[in-house]
Amino acid sequence: MNPGGYRLLGMWVLLIGVLVVGFDAAMLSQPGSGEAYDLVLQGGRVIDPETGLDGVRNVGIRGDRIMEISERPLRGREVLDVSGLVVAPGFIDLHAHGQTNEANEYQAHDGVTTALELESGEDFLTEWLASRTGRALINFGATVPHAGVRWRAMDQYAAQADRMGRMVRESGLETEELAEVRRELGQARYEPVPPGRFASMVEGLEAGLRAGALGIGVSVGYYPGATRGELFEVYRVAAEWQAPVFTHVREISLAGIQEAIAHAAVTGAPLHIVHLNSMALGEIAVALEMVASAQAQGLDITTEVYPYTAASTGIASTLFDPGWQDRMRISYRDLQWQDTGERLTAESFSVYREQTGTVIIHLMKPEWIDAGVGSPVTMIGSDGMPYAPGAHPRSAGTFARVLGRYVRERGTLTLMDALSKMTIRPARRLEGIAPAMRLKGRIQVGCDADITVFDAATVSDTATFEGDLTFSVGIPHVVVGGQFVVRDGVTVPDVYAGRPVLGRYRR
């Protein structure tokens, strides 16, 4: 055969091969062929903020991973029709103080699949992680807290440190004796770590990172005794380990924000400023510009806001030391006692401060929140409180409120932008310290099957400042690690799908 004949024959062979392969692929793609997935979410509007995907797709899940995203039908042992609903990455909350299943249930109904304690951190991180593993509704993790490490570095509190360690080893993390020792440590908030003890403080921070911490929690607003030299040393450690600092800044002012940015700039530490709205108040436009400018200069600095005009914290905290009215620009009537809903007076404030407990602080204006939520530099973080019937509604409704009020009703954000603030951007904030986050915050093949399914036309928060916590609506299904934790708007009983999110230095 001449060369031209061989070429012709080769073309026919190639064509037949392509047809055969195409035929086989087509056969395998039919709903009745191939191995069935464990779960198929069928016909939903799949939105992935990282890739920009926004279209009707079928999502095949096997085990805890997304295995296929396709326009063609998929076989599944269970096929759930989610037509007309949005299929989004599960929401990631970087700022959640409610770290119990009671609190997690409200978060799950708000679409949250990962709730992390990054501002305050967890003192006994190894024991805390062990106590939650296999028992958590949604994914969890925490930072090493500078607040806890700093007082242990002070010689005068060595006895209390030994006592607390012994109590945790013998009785666990939730005992009245342990809480009593913590109350005894109130004075440590006002004392600096002596420079001669910085090495001990650094040792404690590094031990926390080796235990799996997701960075360093620096809630310096609650311990005014910390010097700038002490904080500089903390940021220096963060830069050396490339572990993000999550900070409640020193004071409610631009000065506090500037201090944090300065430490990050001169050390190279990654920085995340929590609840910028309640730190900047009426100067939030300038604060947002500061963060944007820092990012434009190449600094690794991020921030978050929550979509409510009130804050919440302990009434016995240093935030209510004398002069609080001027610092917060409010009065007694702007404080609401969590347990009863009553507004305070000078007399009741004095009684409750001695008693201790939680207050809701009405100190922000709606236009400040609008600016924060709508800003391109912010993420959404709830600052959700530990479960209590009258807790701040952000504990139950933060993410649904953004989707309902700020996307659907006001048009402050596009749906894609809002989801980006709740999913991929929080995931990216943590990817450097937590490899597992590279598989979260995304609807992509190979990523974790942490998925929130919601109705864009009805999703809303329902919790208010006047009543007890209530579930958000319009979020019928929430999947964590391939398992439903919320199905048809109801909590699935006895499913503990949450896994620890660990820092890369874990040993």
XYZ file of C-alpha atoms in Angstrom:
507
model
C 0.000 0.000 0.000
C 1.350 3.440 -0.842
C 1.900 6.118 1.827
C -1.335 7.846 0.880
C -3.216 4.593 1.454
C -1.664 4.133 4.879
C -2.633 7.674 5.787
C -6.218 7.035 4.659
C -6.380 3.779 6.618
C -4.972 5.532 9.684
C -7.611 8.203 9.460
C -10.367 5.577 9.290
C -8.911 3.750 12.338
C -8.696 7.026 14.263
C -12.259 7.932 13.332
C -13.575 4.516 14.371
C -11.659 4.794 17.657
C -13.110 8.185 18.420
C -16.600 6.904 17.646
C -16.112 3.861 19.900
C -14.726 5.932 22.771
C -17.496 8.461 22.354
C -20.090 5.659 22.289
C -18.634 4.141 25.471
C -18.536 7.509 27.202
C -22.110 8.193 26.185
C -23.191 4.810 27.532
C -21.432 5.445 30.836
C -23.057 8.859 31.102
C -26.564 7.465 31.001
C -28.511 7.546 34.291
C -28.725 3.774 34.348
C -25.035 3.111 33.796
C -21.947 3.198 35.999
C -21.726 3.151 39.779
C -24.391 5.150 41.569
C -23.400 8.028 43.820
C -24.403 8.003 47.464
C -26.345 11.230 46.971
C -27.333 13.298 43.969
C -28.611 16.860 44.337
C -30.627 17.159 41.161
C -31.567 20.207 39.137
C -30.483 22.985 41.470
C -28.922 26.318 40.612
C -25.310 25.560 41.453
C -23.237 28.617 42.412
C -19.489 28.388 42.961
C -17.969 31.802 43.716
C -14.405 30.720 42.983
C -15.019 29.628 39.389
C -18.021 31.850 38.735
C -20.257 28.889 37.914
C -23.925 29.829 38.099
C -26.168 27.368 36.313
C -28.490 24.416 36.652
C -26.469 21.295 37.402
C -26.647 17.901 39.067
C -24.169 17.253 41.876
C -22.971 13.710 42.578
C -21.590 12.978 46.050
C -19.755 9.876 47.170
C -18.693 9.606 50.788
C -17.630 13.046 51.936
C -16.615 14.422 48.526
C -18.210 16.013 45.485
C -17.439 13.603 42.630
C -19.295 15.092 39.681
C -21.043 18.282 38.636
C -22.923 17.786 35.407
C -25.746 18.962 33.204
C -26.560 15.339 32.440
C -28.623 13.127 34.759
C -26.700 11.252 37.462
C -27.497 8.004 39.235
C -27.635 7.987 42.986
C -28.694 5.700 45.792
C -30.550 8.784 46.922
C -31.618 11.483 44.482
C -32.975 14.724 45.921
C -34.760 17.114 43.569
C -33.619 20.642 44.458
C -35.059 22.374 41.395
C -35.609 26.069 41.977
C -33.146 26.143 44.886
C -29.575 27.418 45.098
C -26.866 24.825 45.757
C -23.955 26.684 47.345
C -20.808 25.857 49.285
C -21.547 25.517 52.986
C -21.092 28.808 54.802
C -17.871 29.275 56.788
C -18.103 31.347 59.969
C -14.685 32.546 61.161
C -16.128 34.074 64.314
C -18.415 31.798 66.307
C -18.311 31.748 70.111
C -21.129 29.219 70.288
C -19.147 25.987 70.275
C -21.756 23.511 71.487
C -24.273 21.472 69.530
C -27.067 23.639 70.932
C -25.460 26.660 69.305
C -24.414 24.679 66.221
C -28.005 23.676 65.522
C -29.018 27.302 65.035
C -25.928 27.885 62.909
C -26.701 24.850 60.752
C -30.212 26.151 60.092
C -28.495 29.379 59.037
C -26.505 27.438 56.416
C -23.225 27.237 58.351
C -21.221 24.042 57.878
C -17.972 25.226 59.529
C -17.988 27.431 62.655
C -14.622 28.452 64.083
C -13.593 30.140 67.336
C -10.812 32.390 66.048
C -11.152 35.633 68.020
C -11.002 34.233 71.555
C -9.517 30.810 70.802
C -9.542 27.801 73.106
C -7.262 27.615 76.136
C -6.847 23.848 76.337
C -6.901 23.210 72.619
C -5.858 19.544 72.595
C -8.509 18.606 75.139
C -11.131 20.780 73.462
C -10.552 19.212 70.055
C -10.777 15.740 71.592
C -14.007 16.632 73.404
C -15.716 17.676 70.146
C -14.334 15.104 67.704
C -17.040 12.632 66.731
C -19.653 14.628 68.653
C -20.040 17.844 66.658
C -22.912 18.752 64.362
C -20.745 20.917 62.072
C -17.017 21.435 61.466
C -15.018 23.188 64.188
C -11.589 24.595 65.033
C -9.915 27.355 67.039
C -6.887 29.561 67.523
C -4.448 29.564 70.407
C -5.584 32.447 72.647
C -3.040 35.098 73.550
C -5.322 35.968 76.488
C -4.814 32.555 78.079
C -1.152 32.230 77.194
C -0.159 35.648 78.550
C -1.265 35.161 82.135
C 0.406 31.754 82.269
C 3.639 33.538 81.410
C 3.331 35.678 84.553
C 5.158 34.237 87.575
C 2.455 35.362 90.013
C -0.125 33.060 88.369
C 1.934 29.864 88.216
C -0.148 28.227 90.957
C -3.421 28.902 89.130
C -1.951 27.559 85.901
C -0.976 24.320 87.619
C -4.416 24.039 89.248
C -6.255 24.546 85.973
C -4.123 21.995 84.155
C -4.793 19.435 86.854
C -8.535 20.127 86.831
C -8.775 19.692 83.068
C -6.853 16.426 83.171
C -8.961 15.053 86.011
C -12.435 16.496 85.371
C -12.562 17.864 81.830
C -13.296 21.327 80.511
C -16.742 22.044 81.928
C -16.528 22.255 85.707
C -17.541 24.976 88.155
C -14.124 24.702 89.802
C -12.452 25.605 86.524
C -14.801 28.541 86.025
C -13.985 29.735 89.537
C -10.256 29.780 88.836
C -10.915 31.790 85.680
C -12.814 34.336 87.775
C -9.839 34.580 90.116
C -7.696 35.690 87.186
C -9.563 38.945 86.601
C -6.659 41.107 87.703
C -4.376 39.572 85.056
C -6.300 41.549 82.441
C -4.769 44.738 83.777
C -1.199 43.501 84.107
C 1.516 43.440 81.423
C 3.671 40.449 80.636
C 7.168 41.496 81.788
C 9.689 41.532 78.927
C 11.680 38.934 80.823
C 8.744 36.545 80.447
C 8.173 37.089 76.704
C 10.047 33.849 75.962
C 7.578 31.905 78.104
C 4.655 33.583 76.321
C 6.161 32.714 72.941
C 6.602 29.119 74.054
C 2.917 28.940 74.918
C 1.850 30.379 71.560
C 4.055 27.938 69.668
C 2.736 25.012 71.724
C -0.787 25.992 70.681
C 0.195 26.094 67.016
C 1.708 22.619 67.344
C -1.565 21.457 68.900
C -3.462 22.373 65.722
C -4.381 26.022 66.253
C -5.590 27.978 63.215
C -3.607 31.051 64.178
C -3.428 33.310 67.224
C -6.462 34.932 68.810
C -5.568 38.404 70.068
C -8.616 39.831 71.845
C -6.593 42.679 73.342
C -9.684 44.823 73.770
C -10.438 42.654 76.793
C -7.025 42.915 78.519
C -5.830 46.523 78.524
C -2.704 45.610 80.495
C -1.032 44.231 77.367
C 1.719 46.580 76.240
C 2.545 47.421 72.662
C 5.861 45.653 73.115
C 4.027 42.506 74.193
C 1.732 42.652 71.163
C 4.659 43.266 68.847
C 6.181 40.018 70.123
C 2.935 38.152 69.440
C 2.773 39.480 65.883
C 6.443 38.591 65.407
C 5.648 34.956 66.280
C 2.672 35.044 63.903
C 4.913 36.298 61.099
C 7.568 33.668 61.758
C 5.012 30.850 61.623
C 2.831 32.580 59.007
C -0.076 32.027 61.362
C -2.859 34.619 61.029
C -3.697 36.898 63.925
C -7.435 37.279 64.552
C -7.848 40.409 66.618
C -10.456 42.303 68.548
C -8.488 45.543 68.506
C -7.428 47.430 71.618
C -10.131 50.082 71.572
C -13.266 51.170 69.768
C -11.584 53.713 67.525
C -9.522 54.107 64.399
C -6.469 54.139 66.668
C -7.068 50.533 67.663
C -7.397 49.513 64.015
C -4.266 51.453 63.109
C -2.292 49.737 65.884
C -3.194 46.282 64.574
C -2.378 47.213 60.984
C 0.959 48.727 62.085
C 1.998 45.541 63.912
C 1.104 43.470 60.853
C 2.920 45.835 58.494
C 6.212 45.926 60.393
C 6.313 42.205 61.194
C 4.733 40.675 58.080
C 2.119 38.814 60.102
C -1.156 37.831 58.384
C -3.958 39.775 60.056
C -7.738 39.499 60.268
C -9.613 42.251 62.113
C -12.852 40.918 63.587
C -16.197 42.775 63.581
C -14.906 45.982 62.010
C -18.395 47.468 62.309
C -18.396 47.486 66.114
C -14.790 48.691 66.314
C -15.086 51.622 63.898
C -18.705 52.664 64.525
C -19.411 55.926 62.656
C -15.902 55.971 61.190
C -16.409 52.706 59.337
C -15.879 54.322 55.932
C -12.359 55.346 56.956
C -11.695 51.950 58.535
C -12.730 50.199 55.334
C -10.460 52.509 53.358
C -7.577 51.627 55.694
C -8.051 47.921 55.055
C -8.392 48.459 51.301
C -5.243 50.574 51.265
C -3.314 47.960 53.247
C -4.379 45.299 50.758
C -3.349 47.526 47.851
C 0.104 47.791 49.427
C 0.357 44.001 49.392
C -0.300 43.426 53.096
C -2.119 40.225 54.058
C -4.925 41.936 55.970
C -8.619 41.041 55.910
C -11.704 41.907 57.920
C -15.323 40.961 58.590
C -18.652 42.460 59.656
C -21.962 41.146 60.959
C -25.311 42.516 59.697
C -26.796 43.844 62.951
C -26.758 47.207 64.727
C -26.025 45.757 68.175
C -23.039 44.030 69.756
C -22.985 41.641 72.715
C -20.500 40.699 75.439
C -20.070 40.054 79.150
C -21.092 42.915 81.403
C -18.165 42.164 83.734
C -15.626 42.629 80.935
C -13.166 45.514 80.796
C -15.239 47.048 78.011
C -17.527 48.339 80.782
C -14.827 49.821 82.958
C -15.491 53.470 83.889
C -15.761 55.693 80.841
C -17.590 53.117 78.714
C -20.384 55.546 77.869
C -17.934 57.928 76.215
C -15.980 55.173 74.482
C -19.098 53.550 73.016
C -21.052 56.812 72.753
C -24.115 55.274 74.417
C -25.920 55.288 77.776
C -27.464 52.732 80.156
C -30.704 52.533 78.163
C -28.746 51.251 75.166
C -27.851 48.095 77.110
C -30.236 45.119 77.050
C -29.941 42.306 79.590
C -29.811 39.036 77.623
C -31.710 36.926 80.148
C -34.800 39.138 80.439
C -34.679 41.553 77.499
C -34.928 44.536 79.832
C -33.122 47.810 79.119
C -30.763 48.808 81.910
C -30.582 51.730 84.284
C -27.658 52.907 86.428
C -29.024 50.819 89.281
C -29.600 47.584 87.325
C -26.250 47.989 85.573
C -24.501 48.032 88.937
C -26.387 44.945 90.118
C -25.773 42.930 86.955
C -22.111 43.911 86.696
C -21.582 42.438 90.142
C -23.679 39.387 89.253
C -22.003 38.936 85.813
C -23.816 37.859 82.654
C -24.343 38.960 79.069
C -25.642 42.212 77.627
C -26.702 43.228 74.134
C -25.285 46.648 73.243
C -27.284 48.836 70.859
C -24.597 51.182 69.523
C -24.600 51.162 65.702
C -26.650 52.778 62.950
C -28.124 50.919 59.948
C -26.139 52.972 57.441
C -22.866 51.866 59.073
C -23.894 48.241 58.650
C -24.936 48.879 55.049
C -21.463 50.270 54.337
C -19.736 47.308 55.975
C -21.810 44.574 54.376
C -21.590 46.174 50.946
C -17.851 46.829 51.006
C -15.700 44.708 48.667
C -13.075 44.229 51.418
C -15.291 42.551 54.020
C -16.308 38.988 54.749
C -19.325 37.964 56.830
C -18.699 36.616 60.321
C -21.442 36.181 62.896
C -19.677 36.771 66.230
C -22.378 34.328 67.349
C -22.775 33.962 71.111
C -22.945 30.798 73.217
C -26.462 29.390 73.211
C -28.989 31.115 75.461
C -32.713 31.634 74.818
C -32.394 35.427 74.596
C -28.994 35.559 72.929
C -28.141 38.104 70.251
C -29.984 37.139 67.013
C -26.682 37.068 65.112
C -26.183 33.690 66.796
C -28.967 32.269 64.624
C -29.580 34.508 61.629
C -26.450 36.220 60.312
C -26.098 34.476 56.957
C -29.793 34.270 56.113
C -30.107 37.955 56.995
C -27.416 38.883 54.469
C -29.086 36.788 51.758
C -32.589 38.004 52.533
C -32.147 41.635 53.474
C -28.973 42.729 51.709
C -29.218 40.637 48.537
C -32.915 40.103 47.805
C -34.572 43.112 49.445
C -32.036 45.925 49.189
C -29.750 44.817 46.387
C -26.706 45.912 48.393
C -24.886 42.832 47.134
C -25.281 40.436 44.252
C -25.937 36.850 45.251
C -22.506 35.837 43.937
C -20.773 38.550 45.970
C -22.627 37.616 49.142
C -21.780 33.945 48.769
C -18.148 34.832 48.115
C -18.047 36.661 51.469
C -19.462 33.569 53.197
C -17.558 30.771 51.477
C -14.471 31.086 49.300
C -13.014 34.161 50.968
C -13.111 32.735 54.502
C -11.669 29.490 53.117
C -8.806 31.360 51.458
C -8.134 33.317 54.636
C -7.245 30.013 56.301
C -5.659 28.007 53.483
C -2.118 28.947 54.445
C -2.505 27.605 57.974
C -5.146 24.891 57.405
C -4.707 22.645 54.338
C -8.240 21.240 54.792
C -9.682 24.628 53.865
C -8.462 24.210 50.290
C -11.356 21.760 49.885
C -14.003 23.923 51.544
C -15.903 26.972 50.392
C -16.255 25.526 46.889
C -18.690 23.490 44.802
C -16.081 21.699 42.693
C -15.164 18.112 41.890
C -12.903 16.689 44.576
C -13.944 19.220 47.214
C -15.648 18.451 50.515
C -19.372 17.844 50.323
C -20.194 20.712 52.695
C -23.216 22.168 50.936
C -26.020 24.590 51.746
C -29.243 24.469 49.721
C -31.493 27.518 50.024
C -34.390 29.305 48.395
C -33.181 32.715 47.227
C -36.792 33.937 47.119
C -37.603 33.179 50.762
C -34.368 32.842 52.773
C -34.617 35.097 55.842
C -33.543 35.403 59.448
C -36.301 35.156 62.050
C -34.455 35.718 65.346
C -35.021 39.161 66.921
C -33.742 41.216 69.851
C -37.097 40.857 71.573
C -37.519 37.086 71.720
C -35.722 33.791 72.022
C -33.512 32.401 69.291
C -35.359 30.949 66.301
C -34.187 29.132 63.188
C -33.707 30.942 59.897
C -36.129 29.993 57.112
C -35.621 29.221 53.437
C -32.661 26.879 54.026
C -34.211 23.404 53.714
C -31.055 21.303 53.357
C -27.557 21.468 54.839
C -24.974 18.768 54.121
C -21.747 18.344 56.112
C -19.187 15.848 54.863
C -21.785 14.227 52.611
C -24.352 13.797 55.425
C -27.542 15.756 55.955
C -27.552 17.653 59.221
C -30.661 19.598 58.147
C -33.172 17.910 55.838
C -36.417 19.485 54.701
C -35.916 22.225 57.279
C -35.613 19.786 60.180
C -32.513 18.860 62.164
C -31.513 15.272 61.404
C -31.195 13.502 64.762
C -28.042 11.705 65.904
C -25.859 12.872 63.023
C -22.519 14.301 64.128
C -20.809 14.990 60.837
C -18.553 17.811 62.022
C -14.803 17.329 61.797
C -11.934 19.322 63.278
C -10.206 21.862 61.084
C -6.558 21.683 62.129
C -3.582 23.917 61.608
C -0.710 22.551 59.532
C 1.708 22.493 62.469
C -0.328 19.871 64.297
C 1.910 17.114 65.679
